[in-house]
């Protein structure tokens, strides 16, 4: 089933989420405050927009509350990530998935109602450790 996604923040994590969802045939709105990041994603998303994720009016004019999922992939700036998540939940977005930077960030996101909190670096580290552990080594 084709779903509607919006991805806010197009760093390495956000842009790869965006490109993969697009490849899977979903509708994806890619958002970043940096024009360069937006230009780089136009061929790999349904729509792309330059906007600040902490600007309520900008989010409203993009019709953000109508999306099935909004992914907040603003990493380094915890304050912006938190404010963006808060605005999205206040606006009634049902499913807000957020990339957390650390455990404190995670706790705050939990309190303000983020629906799913992800730690891509840790999760990938765990997966790779499992791969390494199950890798067969042929000893001569
Ligand atoms: P990654 O590891 O995925 O590359 P990161 O953790 O280093 O990312 P940042 O570089 O802080 O995270 O942010 C990712 C993207 O989010 C950047 O492209 C940045 O321009 C964008 N961004 C940061 N703040 C905002 C904001 N308030 N509104 C929209 N986009 C933002």
PDB file of C-alpha atoms and ligand atoms in Angstrom:
ATOM      1  CA  UNK A   1       0.000   0.000   0.000  1.00  0.00           C
ATOM      2  CA  UNK A   2       1.325   3.447  -0.980  1.00  0.00           C
ATOM      3  CA  UNK A   3       1.830   5.611   2.106  1.00  0.00           C
ATOM      4  CA  UNK A   4       2.553   9.305   2.525  1.00  0.00           C
ATOM      5  CA  UNK A   5       5.768  10.268   4.308  1.00  0.00           C
ATOM      6  CA  UNK A   6       7.480  13.550   5.105  1.00  0.00           C
ATOM      7  CA  UNK A   7      11.146  13.594   6.077  1.00  0.00           C
ATOM      8  CA  UNK A   8      12.483  16.684   7.865  1.00  0.00           C
ATOM      9  CA  UNK A   9      16.291  16.997   7.796  1.00  0.00           C
ATOM     10  CA  UNK A  10      18.211  15.598   4.851  1.00  0.00           C
ATOM     11  CA  UNK A  11      21.577  14.610   6.338  1.00  0.00           C
ATOM     12  CA  UNK A  12      22.964  11.127   5.642  1.00  0.00           C
ATOM     13  CA  UNK A  13      20.217   9.446   7.675  1.00  0.00           C
ATOM     14  CA  UNK A  14      17.232  11.515   6.485  1.00  0.00           C
ATOM     15  CA  UNK A  15      18.249  11.429   2.834  1.00  0.00           C
ATOM     16  CA  UNK A  16      18.761   7.675   2.830  1.00  0.00           C
ATOM     17  CA  UNK A  17      15.331   7.125   4.482  1.00  0.00           C
ATOM     18  CA  UNK A  18      13.837   9.431   1.874  1.00  0.00           C
ATOM     19  CA  UNK A  19      15.506   7.739  -1.125  1.00  0.00           C
ATOM     20  CA  UNK A  20      14.584   4.241   0.015  1.00  0.00           C
ATOM     21  CA  UNK A  21      10.918   5.136   0.651  1.00  0.00           C
ATOM     22  CA  UNK A  22      10.801   6.717  -2.792  1.00  0.00           C
ATOM     23  CA  UNK A  23      12.343   3.577  -4.318  1.00  0.00           C
ATOM     24  CA  UNK A  24       9.707   1.488  -2.539  1.00  0.00           C
ATOM     25  CA  UNK A  25       7.016   3.489  -4.346  1.00  0.00           C
ATOM     26  CA  UNK A  26       5.748   5.695  -1.530  1.00  0.00           C
ATOM     27  CA  UNK A  27       4.928   9.381  -1.675  1.00  0.00           C
ATOM     28  CA  UNK A  28       7.734  11.318   0.041  1.00  0.00           C
ATOM     29  CA  UNK A  29       7.964  14.998   0.856  1.00  0.00           C
ATOM     30  CA  UNK A  30      11.604  15.903   1.606  1.00  0.00           C
ATOM     31  CA  UNK A  31      12.205  19.003   3.732  1.00  0.00           C
ATOM     32  CA  UNK A  32      15.388  20.796   4.772  1.00  0.00           C
ATOM     33  CA  UNK A  33      16.286  24.378   5.636  1.00  0.00           C
ATOM     34  CA  UNK A  34      19.383  24.097   3.437  1.00  0.00           C
ATOM     35  CA  UNK A  35      18.709  24.728  -0.262  1.00  0.00           C
ATOM     36  CA  UNK A  36      21.664  22.530  -1.316  1.00  0.00           C
ATOM     37  CA  UNK A  37      20.250  19.517   0.537  1.00  0.00           C
ATOM     38  CA  UNK A  38      16.864  20.089  -1.066  1.00  0.00           C
ATOM     39  CA  UNK A  39      18.364  20.364  -4.561  1.00  0.00           C
ATOM     40  CA  UNK A  40      20.220  17.077  -4.061  1.00  0.00           C
ATOM     41  CA  UNK A  41      17.044  15.149  -3.204  1.00  0.00           C
ATOM     42  CA  UNK A  42      14.647  16.386  -5.901  1.00  0.00           C
ATOM     43  CA  UNK A  43      15.230  13.367  -8.175  1.00  0.00           C
ATOM     44  CA  UNK A  44      14.756  10.951  -5.284  1.00  0.00           C
ATOM     45  CA  UNK A  45      11.500  12.235  -3.741  1.00  0.00           C
ATOM     46  CA  UNK A  46       7.957  13.081  -4.809  1.00  0.00           C
ATOM     47  CA  UNK A  47       8.193  16.676  -3.580  1.00  0.00           C
ATOM     48  CA  UNK A  48      11.004  18.657  -1.980  1.00  0.00           C
ATOM     49  CA  UNK A  49      10.714  21.893  -0.003  1.00  0.00           C
ATOM     50  CA  UNK A  50      13.020  24.390   1.659  1.00  0.00           C
ATOM     51  CA  UNK A  51      11.559  24.993   5.121  1.00  0.00           C
ATOM     52  CA  UNK A  52      12.529  25.270   8.746  1.00  0.00           C
ATOM     53  CA  UNK A  53      11.136  22.376  10.773  1.00  0.00           C
ATOM     54  CA  UNK A  54      10.674  24.692  13.754  1.00  0.00           C
ATOM     55  CA  UNK A  55       8.454  27.109  11.821  1.00  0.00           C
ATOM     56  CA  UNK A  56       4.840  26.186  12.555  1.00  0.00           C
ATOM     57  CA  UNK A  57       3.419  28.283   9.732  1.00  0.00           C
ATOM     58  CA  UNK A  58       5.768  26.702   7.193  1.00  0.00           C
ATOM     59  CA  UNK A  59       4.827  23.203   8.376  1.00  0.00           C
ATOM     60  CA  UNK A  60       1.139  24.064   8.178  1.00  0.00           C
ATOM     61  CA  UNK A  61       1.436  25.429   4.657  1.00  0.00           C
ATOM     62  CA  UNK A  62       3.076  22.143   3.594  1.00  0.00           C
ATOM     63  CA  UNK A  63      -0.005  20.313   4.881  1.00  0.00           C
ATOM     64  CA  UNK A  64       2.177  18.272   7.210  1.00  0.00           C
ATOM     65  CA  UNK A  65      -0.683  16.986   9.347  1.00  0.00           C
ATOM     66  CA  UNK A  66      -2.076  15.001   6.429  1.00  0.00           C
ATOM     67  CA  UNK A  67       0.951  12.728   6.170  1.00  0.00           C
ATOM     68  CA  UNK A  68       0.796   9.161   7.511  1.00  0.00           C
ATOM     69  CA  UNK A  69       4.280   9.447   8.980  1.00  0.00           C
ATOM     70  CA  UNK A  70       6.668  12.325   9.618  1.00  0.00           C
ATOM     71  CA  UNK A  71      10.320  11.464  10.226  1.00  0.00           C
ATOM     72  CA  UNK A  72      12.363  14.065  12.114  1.00  0.00           C
ATOM     73  CA  UNK A  73      15.970  13.527  11.092  1.00  0.00           C
ATOM     74  CA  UNK A  74      17.498  16.694  12.529  1.00  0.00           C
ATOM     75  CA  UNK A  75      20.474  15.253  14.360  1.00  0.00           C
ATOM     76  CA  UNK A  76      22.942  17.691  15.800  1.00  0.00           C
ATOM     77  CA  UNK A  77      20.585  20.427  16.888  1.00  0.00           C
ATOM     78  CA  UNK A  78      18.649  18.797  19.725  1.00  0.00           C
ATOM     79  CA  UNK A  79      16.655  21.947  20.462  1.00  0.00           C
ATOM     80  CA  UNK A  80      15.344  22.113  16.873  1.00  0.00           C
ATOM     81  CA  UNK A  81      14.591  18.400  16.844  1.00  0.00           C
ATOM     82  CA  UNK A  82      12.583  18.689  20.076  1.00  0.00           C
ATOM     83  CA  UNK A  83      10.693  21.804  18.996  1.00  0.00           C
ATOM     84  CA  UNK A  84       9.883  20.294  15.590  1.00  0.00           C
ATOM     85  CA  UNK A  85       8.586  17.090  17.223  1.00  0.00           C
ATOM     86  CA  UNK A  86       6.479  19.094  19.687  1.00  0.00           C
ATOM     87  CA  UNK A  87       4.919  21.168  16.890  1.00  0.00           C
ATOM     88  CA  UNK A  88       4.133  18.064  14.840  1.00  0.00           C
ATOM     89  CA  UNK A  89       2.390  16.355  17.756  1.00  0.00           C
ATOM     90  CA  UNK A  90       0.482  19.551  18.630  1.00  0.00           C
ATOM     91  CA  UNK A  91      -0.630  19.816  15.008  1.00  0.00           C
ATOM     92  CA  UNK A  92      -2.063  16.324  15.224  1.00  0.00           C
ATOM     93  CA  UNK A  93       0.409  14.298  13.161  1.00  0.00           C
ATOM     94  CA  UNK A  94      -0.373  10.726  14.147  1.00  0.00           C
ATOM     95  CA  UNK A  95       2.978   9.016  13.704  1.00  0.00           C
ATOM     96  CA  UNK A  96       6.140  10.977  14.368  1.00  0.00           C
ATOM     97  CA  UNK A  97       9.410   9.029  14.209  1.00  0.00           C
ATOM     98  CA  UNK A  98      12.484  10.846  15.468  1.00  0.00           C
ATOM     99  CA  UNK A  99      16.228  10.275  15.283  1.00  0.00           C
ATOM    100  CA  UNK A 100      17.734  10.748  18.752  1.00  0.00           C
ATOM    101  CA  UNK A 101      21.240  11.976  19.368  1.00  0.00           C
ATOM    102  CA  UNK A 102      21.715  10.620  22.896  1.00  0.00           C
ATOM    103  CA  UNK A 103      19.852   9.285  25.948  1.00  0.00           C
ATOM    104  CA  UNK A 104      18.829  12.749  27.210  1.00  0.00           C
ATOM    105  CA  UNK A 105      17.410  13.614  23.817  1.00  0.00           C
ATOM    106  CA  UNK A 106      15.567  10.267  23.862  1.00  0.00           C
ATOM    107  CA  UNK A 107      13.996  11.008  27.262  1.00  0.00           C
ATOM    108  CA  UNK A 108      12.713  14.416  26.189  1.00  0.00           C
ATOM    109  CA  UNK A 109      11.326  13.000  22.941  1.00  0.00           C
ATOM    110  CA  UNK A 110       9.499  10.324  24.909  1.00  0.00           C
ATOM    111  CA  UNK A 111       7.952  12.955  27.219  1.00  0.00           C
ATOM    112  CA  UNK A 112       6.665  15.101  24.375  1.00  0.00           C
ATOM    113  CA  UNK A 113       4.995  12.180  22.622  1.00  0.00           C
ATOM    114  CA  UNK A 114       7.324  11.005  19.832  1.00  0.00           C
ATOM    115  CA  UNK A 115       5.827   7.750  18.563  1.00  0.00           C
ATOM    116  CA  UNK A 116       9.093   6.022  17.724  1.00  0.00           C
ATOM    117  CA  UNK A 117      12.624   7.065  18.649  1.00  0.00           C
ATOM    118  CA  UNK A 118      15.531   5.650  16.705  1.00  0.00           C
ATOM    119  CA  UNK A 119      19.275   5.587  17.304  1.00  0.00           C
ATOM    120  CA  UNK A 120      20.656   4.685  13.864  1.00  0.00           C
ATOM    121  CA  UNK A 121      24.334   4.529  14.828  1.00  0.00           C
ATOM    122  CA  UNK A 122      23.750   2.247  17.833  1.00  0.00           C
ATOM    123  CA  UNK A 123      21.236   0.068  15.950  1.00  0.00           C
ATOM    124  CA  UNK A 124      23.619  -0.360  13.026  1.00  0.00           C
ATOM    125  CA  UNK A 125      26.509  -1.139  15.396  1.00  0.00           C
ATOM    126  CA  UNK A 126      24.411  -3.879  17.013  1.00  0.00           C
ATOM    127  CA  UNK A 127      23.424  -5.350  13.634  1.00  0.00           C
ATOM    128  CA  UNK A 128      26.998  -5.365  12.398  1.00  0.00           C
ATOM    129  CA  UNK A 129      28.189  -7.064  15.611  1.00  0.00           C
ATOM    130  CA  UNK A 130      25.602  -9.823  14.993  1.00  0.00           C
ATOM    131  CA  UNK A 131      26.766 -10.190  11.391  1.00  0.00           C
ATOM    132  CA  UNK A 132      30.393 -10.404  12.544  1.00  0.00           C
ATOM    133  CA  UNK A 133      29.511 -12.937  15.206  1.00  0.00           C
ATOM    134  CA  UNK A 134      27.719 -15.208  12.739  1.00  0.00           C
ATOM    135  CA  UNK A 135      30.375 -14.808   9.996  1.00  0.00           C
ATOM    136  CA  UNK A 136      32.084 -18.092   9.207  1.00  0.00           C
ATOM    137  CA  UNK A 137      35.850 -17.973   9.388  1.00  0.00           C
ATOM    138  CA  UNK A 138      37.659 -20.717   7.514  1.00  0.00           C
ATOM    139  CA  UNK A 139      40.917 -21.492   9.318  1.00  0.00           C
ATOM    140  CA  UNK A 140      43.662 -23.269   7.440  1.00  0.00           C
TER     141      UNK A 140
HETATM  142  P1  LIG B   1      23.488  12.761   9.547  1.00  0.00           P
HETATM  143  O1  LIG B   1      24.353  12.025  10.547  1.00  0.00           O
HETATM  144  O2  LIG B   1      22.237  12.030   9.191  1.00  0.00           O
HETATM  145  O3  LIG B   1      24.220  13.278   8.354  1.00  0.00           O
HETATM  146  P2  LIG B   1      23.394  14.766  11.560  1.00  0.00           P
HETATM  147  O4  LIG B   1      23.094  13.904  12.719  1.00  0.00           O
HETATM  148  O5  LIG B   1      24.798  15.276  11.403  1.00  0.00           O
HETATM  149  O6  LIG B   1      22.954  14.059  10.232  1.00  0.00           O
HETATM  150  P3  LIG B   1      22.467  17.407  11.154  1.00  0.00           P
HETATM  151  O7  LIG B   1      23.556  17.617  10.151  1.00  0.00           O
HETATM  152  O8  LIG B   1      22.409  18.240  12.352  1.00  0.00           O
HETATM  153  O9  LIG B   1      22.376  15.916  11.595  1.00  0.00           O
HETATM  154  O10 LIG B   1      21.063  17.608  10.435  1.00  0.00           O
HETATM  155  C1  LIG B   1      20.675  16.869   9.342  1.00  0.00           C
HETATM  156  C2  LIG B   1      19.976  17.812   8.373  1.00  0.00           C
HETATM  157  O11 LIG B   1      18.933  18.520   9.022  1.00  0.00           O
HETATM  158  C3  LIG B   1      20.885  18.858   7.720  1.00  0.00           C
HETATM  159  O12 LIG B   1      20.756  18.730   6.328  1.00  0.00           O
HETATM  160  C4  LIG B   1      20.327  20.190   8.217  1.00  0.00           C
HETATM  161  O13 LIG B   1      20.364  21.203   7.212  1.00  0.00           O
HETATM  162  C5  LIG B   1      18.890  19.835   8.529  1.00  0.00           C
HETATM  163  N1  LIG B   1      18.301  20.694   9.550  1.00  0.00           N
HETATM  164  C6  LIG B   1      18.847  21.069  10.734  1.00  0.00           C
HETATM  165  N2  LIG B   1      18.008  21.848  11.416  1.00  0.00           N
HETATM  166  C7  LIG B   1      16.882  21.980  10.657  1.00  0.00           C
HETATM  167  C8  LIG B   1      15.641  22.656  10.803  1.00  0.00           C
HETATM  168  N3  LIG B   1      15.366  23.373  11.886  1.00  0.00           N
HETATM  169  N4  LIG B   1      14.725  22.550   9.805  1.00  0.00           N
HETATM  170  C9  LIG B   1      14.972  21.821   8.697  1.00  0.00           C
HETATM  171  N5  LIG B   1      16.116  21.150   8.492  1.00  0.00           N
HETATM  172  C10 LIG B   1      17.067  21.228   9.452  1.00  0.00           C
END
